[in-house]
mmCIF file of C-alpha atoms and ligand atoms in Angstrom:
data_model
loop_
_atom_site.group_PDB
_atom_site.id
_atom_site.type_symbol
_atom_site.label_atom_id
_atom_site.label_comp_id
_atom_site.label_asym_id
_atom_site.label_seq_id
_atom_site.Cartn_x
_atom_site.Cartn_y
_atom_site.Cartn_z
ATOM 1 C CA UNK A 1 3.097 -16.048 -16.921
ATOM 2 C CA UNK A 2 -0.166 -15.677 -16.038
ATOM 3 C CA UNK A 3 -1.714 -16.676 -12.817
ATOM 4 C CA UNK A 4 -5.078 -17.244 -11.302
ATOM 5 C CA UNK A 5 -5.384 -15.925 -8.376
ATOM 6 C CA UNK A 6 -8.620 -15.897 -6.339
ATOM 7 C CA UNK A 7 -8.980 -19.730 -8.338
ATOM 8 C CA UNK A 8 -5.753 -20.867 -6.864
ATOM 9 C CA UNK A 9 -6.750 -19.604 -3.273
ATOM 10 C CA UNK A 10 -10.261 -21.314 -2.847
ATOM 11 C CA UNK A 11 -8.266 -24.780 -4.657
ATOM 12 C CA UNK A 12 -5.391 -24.158 -2.166
ATOM 13 C CA UNK A 13 -7.452 -23.959 0.384
ATOM 14 C CA UNK A 14 -5.068 -21.095 2.034
ATOM 15 C CA UNK A 15 -7.309 -20.494 4.770
ATOM 16 C CA UNK A 16 -4.992 -18.976 7.501
ATOM 17 C CA UNK A 17 -2.215 -17.741 9.209
ATOM 18 C CA UNK A 18 -1.296 -20.787 10.337
ATOM 19 C CA UNK A 19 -1.285 -22.797 7.306
ATOM 20 C CA UNK A 20 0.318 -19.555 5.548
ATOM 21 C CA UNK A 21 3.505 -19.937 8.493
ATOM 22 C CA UNK A 22 3.002 -23.985 7.904
ATOM 23 C CA UNK A 23 3.973 -23.974 4.379
ATOM 24 C CA UNK A 24 6.460 -20.554 4.689
ATOM 25 C CA UNK A 25 8.497 -23.693 7.101
ATOM 26 C CA UNK A 26 7.639 -26.383 4.764
ATOM 27 C CA UNK A 27 8.947 -24.474 1.910
ATOM 28 C CA UNK A 28 12.165 -22.558 3.237
ATOM 29 C CA UNK A 29 13.292 -26.090 4.822
ATOM 30 C CA UNK A 30 13.731 -27.362 1.070
ATOM 31 C CA UNK A 31 15.600 -24.798 0.809
ATOM 32 C CA UNK A 32 14.087 -22.481 -1.694
ATOM 33 C CA UNK A 33 12.732 -18.820 -1.092
ATOM 34 C CA UNK A 34 10.574 -18.959 -3.718
ATOM 35 C CA UNK A 35 5.968 -20.037 -2.732
ATOM 36 C CA UNK A 36 4.378 -22.631 -4.067
ATOM 37 C CA UNK A 37 3.083 -21.169 -7.232
ATOM 38 C CA UNK A 38 4.462 -17.789 -6.784
ATOM 39 C CA UNK A 39 7.705 -16.087 -7.755
ATOM 40 C CA UNK A 40 9.960 -15.561 -4.740
ATOM 41 C CA UNK A 41 12.366 -12.365 -4.491
ATOM 42 C CA UNK A 42 15.665 -13.163 -2.154
ATOM 43 C CA UNK A 43 14.821 -9.338 -0.089
ATOM 44 C CA UNK A 44 16.079 -8.702 3.077
ATOM 45 C CA UNK A 45 12.809 -7.669 4.550
ATOM 46 C CA UNK A 46 11.804 -11.865 3.757
ATOM 47 C CA UNK A 47 13.296 -12.479 7.330
ATOM 48 C CA UNK A 48 10.698 -10.033 9.107
ATOM 49 C CA UNK A 49 8.719 -11.722 11.116
ATOM 50 C CA UNK A 50 4.829 -10.654 10.412
ATOM 51 C CA UNK A 51 2.263 -9.280 12.055
ATOM 52 C CA UNK A 52 -0.758 -10.741 12.574
ATOM 53 C CA UNK A 53 -3.634 -11.679 10.122
ATOM 54 C CA UNK A 54 -5.766 -10.013 13.340
ATOM 55 C CA UNK A 55 -3.006 -6.909 13.934
ATOM 56 C CA UNK A 56 -3.246 -6.081 10.631
ATOM 57 C CA UNK A 57 -7.219 -6.658 9.367
ATOM 58 C CA UNK A 58 -7.846 -4.685 13.105
ATOM 59 C CA UNK A 59 -5.767 -1.185 12.906
ATOM 60 C CA UNK A 60 -6.411 -0.056 10.120
ATOM 61 C CA UNK A 61 -6.360 4.093 9.143
ATOM 62 C CA UNK A 62 -9.603 4.171 5.830
ATOM 63 C CA UNK A 63 -10.877 7.380 5.983
ATOM 64 C CA UNK A 64 -14.283 6.599 4.527
ATOM 65 C CA UNK A 65 -15.075 4.269 7.304
ATOM 66 C CA UNK A 66 -14.137 7.308 10.176
ATOM 67 C CA UNK A 67 -11.406 8.494 11.454
ATOM 68 C CA UNK A 68 -10.870 5.706 14.503
ATOM 69 C CA UNK A 69 -8.828 2.254 14.402
ATOM 70 C CA UNK A 70 -11.340 0.276 14.904
ATOM 71 C CA UNK A 71 -13.817 1.371 11.970
ATOM 72 C CA UNK A 72 -12.897 0.171 8.846
ATOM 73 C CA UNK A 73 -12.861 -3.354 10.309
ATOM 74 C CA UNK A 74 -16.576 -2.372 11.864
ATOM 75 C CA UNK A 75 -18.067 -0.730 8.053
ATOM 76 C CA UNK A 76 -16.351 -1.721 5.123
ATOM 77 C CA UNK A 77 -17.731 -5.316 4.701
ATOM 78 C CA UNK A 78 -20.647 -1.922 2.976
ATOM 79 C CA UNK A 79 -18.476 -1.992 -0.554
ATOM 80 C CA UNK A 80 -19.111 -3.708 -3.320
ATOM 81 C CA UNK A 81 -15.646 -5.078 -4.149
ATOM 82 C CA UNK A 82 -16.885 -7.128 -7.448
ATOM 83 C CA UNK A 83 -17.215 -6.109 -9.584
ATOM 84 C CA UNK A 84 -13.925 -4.508 -10.032
ATOM 85 C CA UNK A 85 -12.539 -1.758 -12.916
ATOM 86 C CA UNK A 86 -9.353 0.030 -12.856
ATOM 87 C CA UNK A 87 -9.602 3.401 -15.811
ATOM 88 C CA UNK A 88 -6.202 4.158 -16.965
ATOM 89 C CA UNK A 89 -5.250 6.958 -18.584
ATOM 90 C CA UNK A 90 -3.899 10.042 -19.628
ATOM 91 C CA UNK A 91 -0.736 9.830 -20.942
ATOM 92 C CA UNK A 92 -0.584 5.520 -21.942
ATOM 93 C CA UNK A 93 -0.627 4.687 -25.124
ATOM 94 C CA UNK A 94 -3.833 2.248 -23.923
ATOM 95 C CA UNK A 95 -6.623 3.743 -21.766
ATOM 96 C CA UNK A 96 -9.183 2.356 -21.648
ATOM 97 C CA UNK A 97 -11.597 1.099 -17.827
ATOM 98 C CA UNK A 98 -9.578 -2.227 -17.895
ATOM 99 C CA UNK A 99 -11.507 -5.322 -15.763
ATOM 100 C CA UNK A 100 -9.979 -6.451 -12.947
ATOM 101 C CA UNK A 101 -10.002 -9.835 -13.845
ATOM 102 C CA UNK A 102 -8.598 -9.083 -17.341
ATOM 103 C CA UNK A 103 -5.415 -7.353 -15.578
ATOM 104 C CA UNK A 104 -4.404 -9.985 -12.873
ATOM 105 C CA UNK A 105 -4.972 -12.229 -16.067
ATOM 106 C CA UNK A 106 -1.717 -10.411 -16.940
ATOM 107 C CA UNK A 107 -0.380 -9.944 -13.599
ATOM 108 C CA UNK A 108 2.361 -12.293 -11.775
ATOM 109 C CA UNK A 109 1.446 -12.361 -7.713
ATOM 110 C CA UNK A 110 4.143 -12.522 -6.164
ATOM 111 C CA UNK A 111 4.275 -12.028 -2.431
ATOM 112 C CA UNK A 112 6.210 -9.691 -0.680
ATOM 113 C CA UNK A 113 7.017 -9.509 3.319
ATOM 114 C CA UNK A 114 7.095 -5.654 3.473
ATOM 115 C CA UNK A 115 7.793 -3.160 7.087
ATOM 116 C CA UNK A 116 5.146 -0.666 6.506
ATOM 117 C CA UNK A 117 5.439 2.705 9.687
ATOM 118 C CA UNK A 118 3.163 5.421 9.565
ATOM 119 C CA UNK A 119 3.254 8.262 9.850
ATOM 120 C CA UNK A 120 1.856 8.376 13.653
ATOM 121 C CA UNK A 121 5.207 6.200 14.634
ATOM 122 C CA UNK A 122 3.524 2.411 13.951
ATOM 123 C CA UNK A 123 4.805 -0.192 11.803
ATOM 124 C CA UNK A 124 3.933 -3.724 10.707
ATOM 125 C CA UNK A 125 4.714 -5.678 8.476
ATOM 126 C CA UNK A 126 2.991 -7.640 5.879
ATOM 127 C CA UNK A 127 2.564 -10.817 4.076
ATOM 128 C CA UNK A 128 1.053 -8.981 0.828
ATOM 129 C CA UNK A 129 0.178 -11.004 -1.845
ATOM 130 C CA UNK A 130 0.097 -8.351 -5.877
ATOM 131 C CA UNK A 131 2.275 -7.449 -8.605
ATOM 132 C CA UNK A 132 4.434 -5.299 -10.202
ATOM 133 C CA UNK A 133 2.756 -1.626 -10.150
ATOM 134 C CA UNK A 134 6.255 -1.421 -12.972
ATOM 135 C CA UNK A 135 3.883 -4.349 -15.036
ATOM 136 C CA UNK A 136 0.400 -2.691 -15.106
ATOM 137 C CA UNK A 137 2.531 1.401 -16.674
ATOM 138 C CA UNK A 138 4.062 -1.826 -18.932
ATOM 139 C CA UNK A 139 0.748 -3.567 -19.519
ATOM 140 C CA UNK A 140 -1.219 0.658 -20.577
ATOM 141 C CA UNK A 141 2.154 1.526 -22.477
ATOM 142 C CA UNK A 142 3.508 4.909 -21.105
ATOM 143 C CA UNK A 143 4.338 7.341 -22.960
ATOM 144 C CA UNK A 144 7.427 9.314 -22.857
ATOM 145 C CA UNK A 145 6.571 12.713 -22.023
ATOM 146 C CA UNK A 146 4.881 11.473 -18.779
ATOM 147 C CA UNK A 147 6.202 11.897 -14.840
ATOM 148 C CA UNK A 148 4.130 10.816 -12.774
ATOM 149 C CA UNK A 149 1.194 8.868 -12.120
ATOM 150 C CA UNK A 150 -1.579 9.903 -9.826
ATOM 151 C CA UNK A 151 -3.779 7.262 -7.816
ATOM 152 C CA UNK A 152 -8.611 7.523 -7.187
ATOM 153 C CA UNK A 153 -10.149 5.728 -4.222
ATOM 154 C CA UNK A 154 -13.369 4.745 -5.668
ATOM 155 C CA UNK A 155 -16.191 7.223 -4.480
ATOM 156 C CA UNK A 156 -19.497 5.842 -3.786
ATOM 157 C CA UNK A 157 -21.049 7.438 0.008
ATOM 158 C CA UNK A 158 -24.219 5.477 -0.276
ATOM 159 C CA UNK A 159 -21.770 2.330 0.837
ATOM 160 C CA UNK A 160 -18.954 4.354 3.383
ATOM 161 C CA UNK A 161 -20.895 6.532 6.208
ATOM 162 C CA UNK A 162 -17.269 8.306 6.123
ATOM 163 C CA UNK A 163 -17.423 10.527 2.741
ATOM 164 C CA UNK A 164 -20.151 12.352 4.609
ATOM 165 C CA UNK A 165 -17.497 14.600 7.370
ATOM 166 C CA UNK A 166 -15.527 16.684 4.989
ATOM 167 C CA UNK A 167 -11.851 15.506 6.554
ATOM 168 C CA UNK A 168 -10.756 14.859 3.431
ATOM 169 C CA UNK A 169 -11.131 16.203 0.175
ATOM 170 C CA UNK A 170 -12.816 13.605 -1.185
ATOM 171 C CA UNK A 171 -12.158 10.820 -3.564
ATOM 172 C CA UNK A 172 -8.586 10.281 -1.883
ATOM 173 C CA UNK A 173 -5.995 10.319 -4.101
ATOM 174 C CA UNK A 174 -1.910 9.867 -4.443
ATOM 175 C CA UNK A 175 0.894 9.861 -6.712
ATOM 176 C CA UNK A 176 4.251 9.120 -7.180
ATOM 177 C CA UNK A 177 6.602 10.034 -9.715
ATOM 178 C CA UNK A 178 7.160 7.528 -12.400
ATOM 179 C CA UNK A 179 10.539 6.318 -11.297
ATOM 180 C CA UNK A 180 9.426 5.982 -8.069
ATOM 181 C CA UNK A 181 6.680 3.834 -9.413
ATOM 182 C CA UNK A 182 8.021 1.855 -11.997
ATOM 183 C CA UNK A 183 10.623 0.847 -9.028
ATOM 184 C CA UNK A 184 10.294 -3.156 -8.409
ATOM 185 C CA UNK A 185 9.404 -2.507 -5.315
ATOM 186 C CA UNK A 186 6.547 -0.541 -5.591
ATOM 187 C CA UNK A 187 3.260 -2.913 -5.584
ATOM 188 C CA UNK A 188 -0.352 -3.400 -6.671
ATOM 189 C CA UNK A 189 -1.575 -5.554 -3.060
ATOM 190 C CA UNK A 190 -4.676 -8.109 -3.775
ATOM 191 C CA UNK A 191 -3.246 -10.243 -1.015
ATOM 192 C CA UNK A 192 -2.740 -10.445 2.238
ATOM 193 C CA UNK A 193 -1.485 -14.024 3.738
ATOM 194 C CA UNK A 194 -2.370 -14.940 1.249
ATOM 195 C CA UNK A 195 -6.285 -14.750 1.446
ATOM 196 C CA UNK A 196 -7.628 -12.665 -0.113
ATOM 197 C CA UNK A 197 -7.052 -8.030 1.078
ATOM 198 C CA UNK A 198 -10.422 -7.390 3.474
ATOM 199 C CA UNK A 199 -11.983 -4.304 2.317
ATOM 200 C CA UNK A 200 -10.293 -3.118 5.453
ATOM 201 C CA UNK A 201 -7.450 -3.141 4.286
ATOM 202 C CA UNK A 202 -7.619 -2.020 0.747
ATOM 203 C CA UNK A 203 -9.684 -4.242 -1.303
ATOM 204 C CA UNK A 204 -9.800 -5.199 -4.241
ATOM 205 C CA UNK A 205 -6.712 -3.123 -5.904
ATOM 206 C CA UNK A 206 -4.808 -1.106 -2.938
ATOM 207 C CA UNK A 207 -1.291 0.857 -3.627
ATOM 208 C CA UNK A 208 1.799 -0.484 -1.318
ATOM 209 C CA UNK A 209 5.076 1.734 -1.376
ATOM 210 C CA UNK A 210 7.561 0.783 0.998
ATOM 211 C CA UNK A 211 9.632 3.694 1.730
ATOM 212 C CA UNK A 212 7.068 5.384 2.327
ATOM 213 C CA UNK A 213 4.778 6.722 4.880
ATOM 214 C CA UNK A 214 1.750 4.464 5.312
ATOM 215 C CA UNK A 215 -0.825 7.504 4.235
ATOM 216 C CA UNK A 216 0.525 6.863 0.444
ATOM 217 C CA UNK A 217 -0.811 3.195 -0.103
ATOM 218 C CA UNK A 218 -4.094 4.223 -1.661
ATOM 219 C CA UNK A 219 -7.098 2.215 -0.898
ATOM 220 C CA UNK A 220 -10.027 0.249 -3.409
ATOM 221 C CA UNK A 221 -7.849 1.511 -6.813
ATOM 222 C CA UNK A 222 -10.285 2.552 -9.739
ATOM 223 C CA UNK A 223 -8.274 4.717 -12.230
ATOM 224 C CA UNK A 224 -4.324 5.456 -12.546
ATOM 225 C CA UNK A 225 -2.861 8.828 -14.041
ATOM 226 C CA UNK A 226 -0.199 9.738 -16.353
ATOM 227 C CA UNK A 227 0.971 12.825 -16.003
ATOM 228 C CA UNK A 228 3.879 15.373 -17.100
ATOM 229 C CA UNK A 229 3.142 17.011 -13.495
ATOM 230 C CA UNK A 230 2.721 16.696 -9.902
ATOM 231 C CA UNK A 231 -0.784 15.331 -9.217
ATOM 232 C CA UNK A 232 -2.497 17.112 -5.606
ATOM 233 C CA UNK A 233 -2.472 14.122 -2.906
ATOM 234 C CA UNK A 234 -5.273 14.145 -0.355
ATOM 235 C CA UNK A 235 -2.767 14.045 3.003
ATOM 236 C CA UNK A 236 -1.438 17.244 0.981
ATOM 237 C CA UNK A 237 -4.185 18.838 0.453
ATOM 238 C CA UNK A 238 -5.443 18.518 3.751
ATOM 239 C CA UNK A 239 -2.218 20.270 5.246
ATOM 240 C CA UNK A 240 0.325 20.738 3.407
ATOM 241 C CA UNK A 241 3.341 21.452 6.469
ATOM 242 C CA UNK A 242 2.388 18.087 7.532
ATOM 243 C CA UNK A 243 2.289 15.857 4.400
ATOM 244 C CA UNK A 244 4.668 15.662 1.697
ATOM 245 C CA UNK A 245 4.211 14.918 -1.826
ATOM 246 C CA UNK A 246 7.652 12.431 -1.523
ATOM 247 C CA UNK A 247 6.945 11.472 2.378
ATOM 248 C CA UNK A 248 10.096 9.183 3.147
ATOM 249 C CA UNK A 249 10.580 7.637 5.429
ATOM 250 C CA UNK A 250 13.243 9.344 6.925
ATOM 251 C CA UNK A 251 13.982 9.494 10.783
ATOM 252 C CA UNK A 252 15.981 12.730 10.062
ATOM 253 C CA UNK A 253 13.248 14.982 9.027
ATOM 254 C CA UNK A 254 9.963 15.405 12.398
ATOM 255 C CA UNK A 255 6.536 15.162 11.804
ATOM 256 C CA UNK A 256 5.515 18.613 12.470
ATOM 257 C CA UNK A 257 3.248 17.758 16.203
ATOM 258 C CA UNK A 258 5.641 14.177 16.491
ATOM 259 C CA UNK A 259 9.587 12.177 16.202
ATOM 260 C CA UNK A 260 9.783 10.694 13.465
ATOM 261 C CA UNK A 261 12.708 9.097 15.250
ATOM 262 C CA UNK A 262 10.997 5.563 16.621
ATOM 263 C CA UNK A 263 8.847 3.782 16.053
ATOM 264 C CA UNK A 264 5.853 1.584 18.172
ATOM 265 C CA UNK A 265 5.950 -1.849 16.826
ATOM 266 C CA UNK A 266 3.008 -3.254 16.987
ATOM 267 C CA UNK A 267 0.846 -5.884 18.568
ATOM 268 C CA UNK A 268 4.189 -5.481 21.029
ATOM 269 C CA UNK A 269 2.202 -3.469 23.416
ATOM 270 C CA UNK A 270 1.829 -0.408 24.257
ATOM 271 C CA UNK A 271 4.450 0.263 26.498
ATOM 272 C CA UNK A 272 7.089 -1.883 24.194
ATOM 273 C CA UNK A 273 10.411 -1.053 22.986
ATOM 274 C CA UNK A 274 10.031 1.580 20.702
ATOM 275 C CA UNK A 275 12.352 1.129 17.921
ATOM 276 C CA UNK A 276 14.611 3.332 16.017
ATOM 277 C CA UNK A 277 13.572 4.186 12.749
ATOM 278 C CA UNK A 278 16.036 3.224 9.525
ATOM 279 C CA UNK A 279 16.200 5.932 6.813
ATOM 280 C CA UNK A 280 13.714 5.216 4.172
ATOM 281 C CA UNK A 281 11.576 2.081 5.922
ATOM 282 C CA UNK A 282 15.736 -0.081 4.967
ATOM 283 C CA UNK A 283 14.889 -0.149 0.523
ATOM 284 C CA UNK A 284 18.091 2.284 1.399
ATOM 285 C CA UNK A 285 19.645 0.815 -0.851
ATOM 286 C CA UNK A 286 17.503 -0.128 -3.473
ATOM 287 C CA UNK A 287 15.645 3.045 -3.594
ATOM 288 C CA UNK A 288 18.348 6.256 -2.373
ATOM 289 C CA UNK A 289 20.258 6.527 -5.824
ATOM 290 C CA UNK A 290 16.275 8.230 -6.439
ATOM 291 C CA UNK A 291 16.655 10.944 -4.087
ATOM 292 C CA UNK A 292 20.300 11.652 -4.953
ATOM 293 C CA UNK A 293 21.170 15.738 -4.532
ATOM 294 C CA UNK A 294 17.383 16.448 -3.426
ATOM 295 C CA UNK A 295 17.220 18.419 -0.263
ATOM 296 C CA UNK A 296 15.630 15.833 1.558
ATOM 297 C CA UNK A 297 14.121 18.290 4.112
ATOM 298 C CA UNK A 298 12.789 20.507 1.837
ATOM 299 C CA UNK A 299 11.206 17.487 -0.368
ATOM 300 C CA UNK A 300 9.296 15.929 2.279
HETATM 301 N N1 MTE B 1 -8.204 5.847 0.302
HETATM 302 C C1 MTE B 1 -7.609 5.668 1.850
HETATM 303 N N2 MTE B 1 -6.628 5.106 1.297
HETATM 304 C C2 MTE B 1 -5.906 4.947 2.295
HETATM 305 C C3 MTE B 1 -6.179 5.456 3.706
HETATM 306 C C4 MTE B 1 -7.483 6.376 3.658
HETATM 307 O O1 MTE B 1 -8.086 6.730 5.166
HETATM 308 N N3 MTE B 1 -9.103 6.885 2.407
HETATM 309 N N4 MTE B 1 -4.984 6.164 5.293
HETATM 310 C C5 MTE B 1 -3.965 5.700 4.669
HETATM 311 C C6 MTE B 1 -3.480 5.581 6.079
HETATM 312 S S1 MTE B 1 -3.115 7.304 6.748
HETATM 313 C C7 MTE B 1 -2.641 4.569 5.588
HETATM 314 S S2 MTE B 1 -1.988 4.448 7.209
HETATM 315 C C8 MTE B 1 -2.860 3.476 5.106
HETATM 316 C C9 MTE B 1 -2.981 2.504 6.334
HETATM 317 O O2 MTE B 1 -3.959 0.915 5.541
HETATM 318 P P1 MTE B 1 -3.407 0.049 6.528
HETATM 319 O O3 MTE B 1 -5.115 -0.070 6.935
HETATM 320 O O4 MTE B 1 -3.693 -1.858 5.305
HETATM 321 O O5 MTE B 1 -2.653 -0.794 7.059
HETATM 322 O O6 MTE B 1 -3.620 3.584 4.212
HETATM 323 C C10 MTE B 1 -4.239 4.764 3.497
HETATM 324 N N5 MTE B 1 -4.441 4.675 2.661
HETATM 325 MO MO1 MO B 2 -1.405 6.268 8.202
#
């Protein structure tokens, strides 16, 4: 079913977190998980307590706007996100430049509450709105030889003050194996708390892969390419010893400079009790089989 997200949003006046919480309570009380106008999906993660809008939108990583956690909120507004189009190319039946509006008119927007865990050992819980990456790939028609999906962030030096510094090799790029990309947990997010996704979180379209570290969730995507070889990824290029292609959340594999066994939930205060990190960020039941037979300390 087609769902015109932006139009519906304005109609429903979903303006803040309090309203969102209230709406969930009402719907929860009626005994259903499905949200009004949204196809809901029962997940253990739905029971997580989400972080506040303020926390989710003011402690960010988006190096195109600076390397400090508060830079994206301060500077990402400079990015023009309308109009927006995404080039889908490589091993697909229908390559081309797709207007985001046209893509959205064919996608079903859902709400998914996912654990989000960063490699620097902090974590949040985010109520995303988005659609399954698999739906976009199926729309473009994946050819039989394709094995990987490569993603690219927009590169606009005149709007992105951080790209004049060579902290990463711009544009930011990421990749997934095709089966990871097709997994129903993998989302392309367009919103948070029922509102349009703010620029600092990757407007208008960003990847969310809940069993992987945060840096896999590439922001402001302009290109999706199907390939038969493993694509380069920004953090792996910058430091291959510290960041692998897979980047699955794994408490047993430490980052060379810090332990990955526990995490600090954002919002609990800096001295809040650290929590043990869960294998695959708690999504093992859904994704562990993707890695059967692989040595995850080698393929980290
Ligand atoms: N284009 C781009 N995407 C990016 C990044 C970036 O610097 N540039 N940072 C990554 C990292 S390291 C993290 S932890 C997450 C942060 O997402 P959030 O700000 O929505 O929490 O975005 C990822 N996506
Ligand atoms: Mo990160």
